[in-house]
């Protein structure tokens, strides 16, 4: 699953790196208008990218999964089935992950390290809680859902944090 996650997340990580730089530079230039418009564009691009990647992974997923699996035919079939179910769940929920990366990086680019750290704690709590509770109800699919819950937990902190941080920054720049 980690290799598959890496394939799904590579563009999101890149968008995050770009946002830290973009936001930091525009903050330095006191151009909050650019930060706001850049965030809107980044979120739209991130959602579009996640939709394209998610769709491709759902359509081509079994072939992609087979690149990472070896063993006897029975082992490969069982592992492919499980990995493909994981891939489909992750692919359907990619917009949540991509928004996480964009928002976390924008908040960090505005100089706030605390709120992204809190979102990381929320991710941990949601992931751990999900892994402990969901398999009893959903079987191994619950483990896959726990990952999505972790992303959602972080987003529930990061999205409001972005708006809070940009308002706070605006008040500092325009007292």
Tab-separated table of C-alpha atoms in Angstrom:
chain	number	residue	atom	x	y	z
A	1	UNK	CA	0.000	0.000	0.000
A	2	UNK	CA	2.831	2.462	0.653
A	3	UNK	CA	4.081	2.255	-2.926
A	4	UNK	CA	0.549	2.810	-4.203
A	5	UNK	CA	0.085	5.764	-1.863
A	6	UNK	CA	3.283	7.265	-3.218
A	7	UNK	CA	2.008	7.014	-6.783
A	8	UNK	CA	-1.281	8.658	-5.832
A	9	UNK	CA	0.315	11.380	-3.717
A	10	UNK	CA	3.235	12.531	-5.855
A	11	UNK	CA	1.388	15.420	-7.532
A	12	UNK	CA	-0.177	16.527	-4.227
A	13	UNK	CA	3.251	16.718	-2.625
A	14	UNK	CA	4.534	18.780	-5.529
A	15	UNK	CA	1.600	21.177	-5.254
A	16	UNK	CA	2.346	21.520	-1.556
A	17	UNK	CA	5.972	22.463	-2.191
A	18	UNK	CA	4.884	24.988	-4.802
A	19	UNK	CA	2.339	26.551	-2.438
A	20	UNK	CA	4.839	27.070	0.381
A	21	UNK	CA	7.085	29.054	-1.956
A	22	UNK	CA	4.235	30.900	-3.688
A	23	UNK	CA	2.548	31.926	-0.444
A	24	UNK	CA	5.822	32.881	1.238
A	25	UNK	CA	6.913	35.077	-1.656
A	26	UNK	CA	3.561	36.819	-1.897
A	27	UNK	CA	3.421	37.272	1.860
A	28	UNK	CA	6.809	38.955	1.668
A	29	UNK	CA	5.442	41.270	-1.012
A	30	UNK	CA	2.348	41.975	1.130
A	31	UNK	CA	0.156	40.614	-1.679
A	32	UNK	CA	-2.573	38.724	0.137
A	33	UNK	CA	-4.766	39.168	-2.929
A	34	UNK	CA	-2.323	36.971	-4.851
A	35	UNK	CA	-2.312	34.408	-2.049
A	36	UNK	CA	-6.112	34.234	-2.151
A	37	UNK	CA	-6.319	33.925	-5.930
A	38	UNK	CA	-3.431	31.466	-5.963
A	39	UNK	CA	-5.186	29.329	-3.374
A	40	UNK	CA	-8.380	29.255	-5.419
A	41	UNK	CA	-6.416	28.182	-8.495
A	42	UNK	CA	-4.337	25.666	-6.546
A	43	UNK	CA	-7.423	24.030	-5.048
A	44	UNK	CA	-9.092	23.806	-8.475
A	45	UNK	CA	-5.953	22.380	-10.088
A	46	UNK	CA	-5.494	19.957	-7.188
A	47	UNK	CA	-9.074	18.711	-7.433
A	48	UNK	CA	-8.824	18.350	-11.219
A	49	UNK	CA	-5.511	16.521	-10.942
A	50	UNK	CA	-6.828	14.211	-8.252
A	51	UNK	CA	-9.853	13.430	-10.427
A	52	UNK	CA	-7.664	12.569	-13.420
A	53	UNK	CA	-5.258	10.455	-11.364
A	54	UNK	CA	-8.101	8.792	-9.474
A	55	UNK	CA	-9.955	7.945	-12.676
A	56	UNK	CA	-6.804	6.573	-14.306
A	57	UNK	CA	-6.031	4.458	-11.252
A	58	UNK	CA	-9.544	3.049	-11.110
A	59	UNK	CA	-9.515	2.222	-14.829
A	60	UNK	CA	-5.930	0.942	-14.976
A	61	UNK	CA	-5.548	-0.042	-11.337
A	62	UNK	CA	-5.287	-3.785	-11.687
A	63	UNK	CA	-2.428	-3.378	-14.157
A	64	UNK	CA	-0.711	-0.859	-11.879
A	65	UNK	CA	-1.175	-3.096	-8.842
A	66	UNK	CA	0.298	-6.063	-10.696
A	67	UNK	CA	3.585	-4.148	-11.088
A	68	UNK	CA	4.068	-4.292	-7.313
A	69	UNK	CA	3.036	-7.898	-6.607
A	70	UNK	CA	4.793	-11.212	-7.100
A	71	UNK	CA	4.243	-14.755	-5.879
A	72	UNK	CA	2.227	-17.798	-6.802
A	73	UNK	CA	-0.834	-17.231	-9.001
A	74	UNK	CA	-3.173	-17.695	-6.007
A	75	UNK	CA	-1.134	-15.259	-3.877
A	76	UNK	CA	-1.008	-12.725	-6.691
A	77	UNK	CA	-4.775	-12.970	-7.260
A	78	UNK	CA	-5.574	-12.472	-3.568
A	79	UNK	CA	-3.054	-9.653	-3.132
A	80	UNK	CA	-4.229	-7.949	-6.337
A	81	UNK	CA	-7.847	-8.051	-5.185
A	82	UNK	CA	-7.001	-6.502	-1.811
A	83	UNK	CA	-4.619	-3.917	-3.274
A	84	UNK	CA	-7.126	-2.920	-5.950
A	85	UNK	CA	-9.859	-2.374	-3.344
A	86	UNK	CA	-7.406	-0.167	-1.445
A	87	UNK	CA	-6.521	1.690	-4.654
A	88	UNK	CA	-10.173	2.354	-5.513
A	89	UNK	CA	-10.952	3.761	-2.056
A	90	UNK	CA	-7.856	5.962	-2.110
A	91	UNK	CA	-8.544	7.090	-5.675
A	92	UNK	CA	-12.122	8.089	-4.927
A	93	UNK	CA	-10.972	10.157	-1.951
A	94	UNK	CA	-7.923	11.817	-3.518
A	95	UNK	CA	-9.458	15.312	-3.531
A	96	UNK	CA	-9.425	15.211	0.275
A	97	UNK	CA	-5.692	14.406	0.254
A	98	UNK	CA	-4.847	17.006	-2.369
A	99	UNK	CA	-6.681	19.751	-0.474
A	100	UNK	CA	-4.766	18.688	2.648
A	101	UNK	CA	-1.418	19.271	0.918
A	102	UNK	CA	-2.412	22.609	-0.600
A	103	UNK	CA	-3.914	24.018	2.609
A	104	UNK	CA	-1.163	22.732	4.903
A	105	UNK	CA	1.489	24.258	2.700
A	106	UNK	CA	-0.337	27.578	2.376
A	107	UNK	CA	-0.638	27.861	6.158
A	108	UNK	CA	3.041	26.970	6.556
A	109	UNK	CA	3.957	29.480	3.856
A	110	UNK	CA	2.245	32.170	5.922
A	111	UNK	CA	4.537	31.287	8.800
A	112	UNK	CA	2.229	29.210	10.983
A	113	UNK	CA	3.803	25.924	12.020
A	114	UNK	CA	1.432	25.208	14.922
A	115	UNK	CA	-1.807	24.618	13.020
A	116	UNK	CA	-0.208	22.212	10.504
A	117	UNK	CA	1.278	20.327	13.462
A	118	UNK	CA	-2.161	20.127	15.080
A	119	UNK	CA	-3.533	18.779	11.799
A	120	UNK	CA	-0.835	16.114	11.866
A	121	UNK	CA	-1.970	15.120	15.348
A	122	UNK	CA	-5.567	14.977	14.091
A	123	UNK	CA	-4.408	12.716	11.249
A	124	UNK	CA	-2.741	10.404	13.745
A	125	UNK	CA	-5.771	10.285	16.036
A	126	UNK	CA	-8.202	9.667	13.156
A	127	UNK	CA	-6.003	7.032	11.552
A	128	UNK	CA	-5.394	5.212	14.834
A	129	UNK	CA	-9.032	5.415	15.910
A	130	UNK	CA	-10.167	4.227	12.503
A	131	UNK	CA	-7.772	1.281	12.462
A	132	UNK	CA	-8.839	0.256	15.958
A	133	UNK	CA	-12.599	0.609	15.425
A	134	UNK	CA	-13.518	0.195	11.754
A	135	UNK	CA	-12.202	-3.329	11.039
A	136	UNK	CA	-14.668	-4.725	13.591
A	137	UNK	CA	-17.484	-3.282	11.491
A	138	UNK	CA	-16.070	-3.280	7.948
A	139	UNK	CA	-13.309	-5.894	7.909
A	140	UNK	CA	-10.064	-5.000	6.173
A	141	UNK	CA	-11.855	-2.249	4.231
A	142	UNK	CA	-12.050	-0.397	7.552
A	143	UNK	CA	-8.265	-0.153	7.553
A	144	UNK	CA	-8.379	1.500	4.136
A	145	UNK	CA	-11.101	3.902	5.272
A	146	UNK	CA	-8.981	4.838	8.300
A	147	UNK	CA	-6.475	6.444	5.941
A	148	UNK	CA	-9.188	8.573	4.369
A	149	UNK	CA	-10.468	9.529	7.833
A	150	UNK	CA	-6.963	10.712	8.679
A	151	UNK	CA	-6.950	12.980	5.625
A	152	UNK	CA	-10.416	14.262	6.474
A	153	UNK	CA	-9.407	14.955	10.078
A	154	UNK	CA	-6.476	17.027	8.882
A	155	UNK	CA	-8.650	18.893	6.372
A	156	UNK	CA	-11.168	19.749	9.079
A	157	UNK	CA	-8.366	21.629	10.795
A	158	UNK	CA	-6.418	22.903	7.787
A	159	UNK	CA	-9.196	24.461	5.717
A	160	UNK	CA	-10.456	26.698	8.545
A	161	UNK	CA	-6.818	27.300	9.538
A	162	UNK	CA	-6.070	28.748	6.119
A	163	UNK	CA	-8.927	31.251	6.434
A	164	UNK	CA	-8.016	32.051	10.033
A	165	UNK	CA	-4.346	32.538	9.176
A	166	UNK	CA	-4.967	34.744	6.159
A	167	UNK	CA	-7.371	36.960	8.162
A	168	UNK	CA	-4.867	37.188	11.007
A	169	UNK	CA	-2.116	38.055	8.535
A	170	UNK	CA	-4.304	40.685	6.908
A	171	UNK	CA	-4.931	42.329	10.291
A	172	UNK	CA	-1.191	42.412	10.943
A	173	UNK	CA	-0.441	43.990	7.588
A	174	UNK	CA	-3.366	46.447	7.663
A	175	UNK	CA	-3.884	47.472	11.307
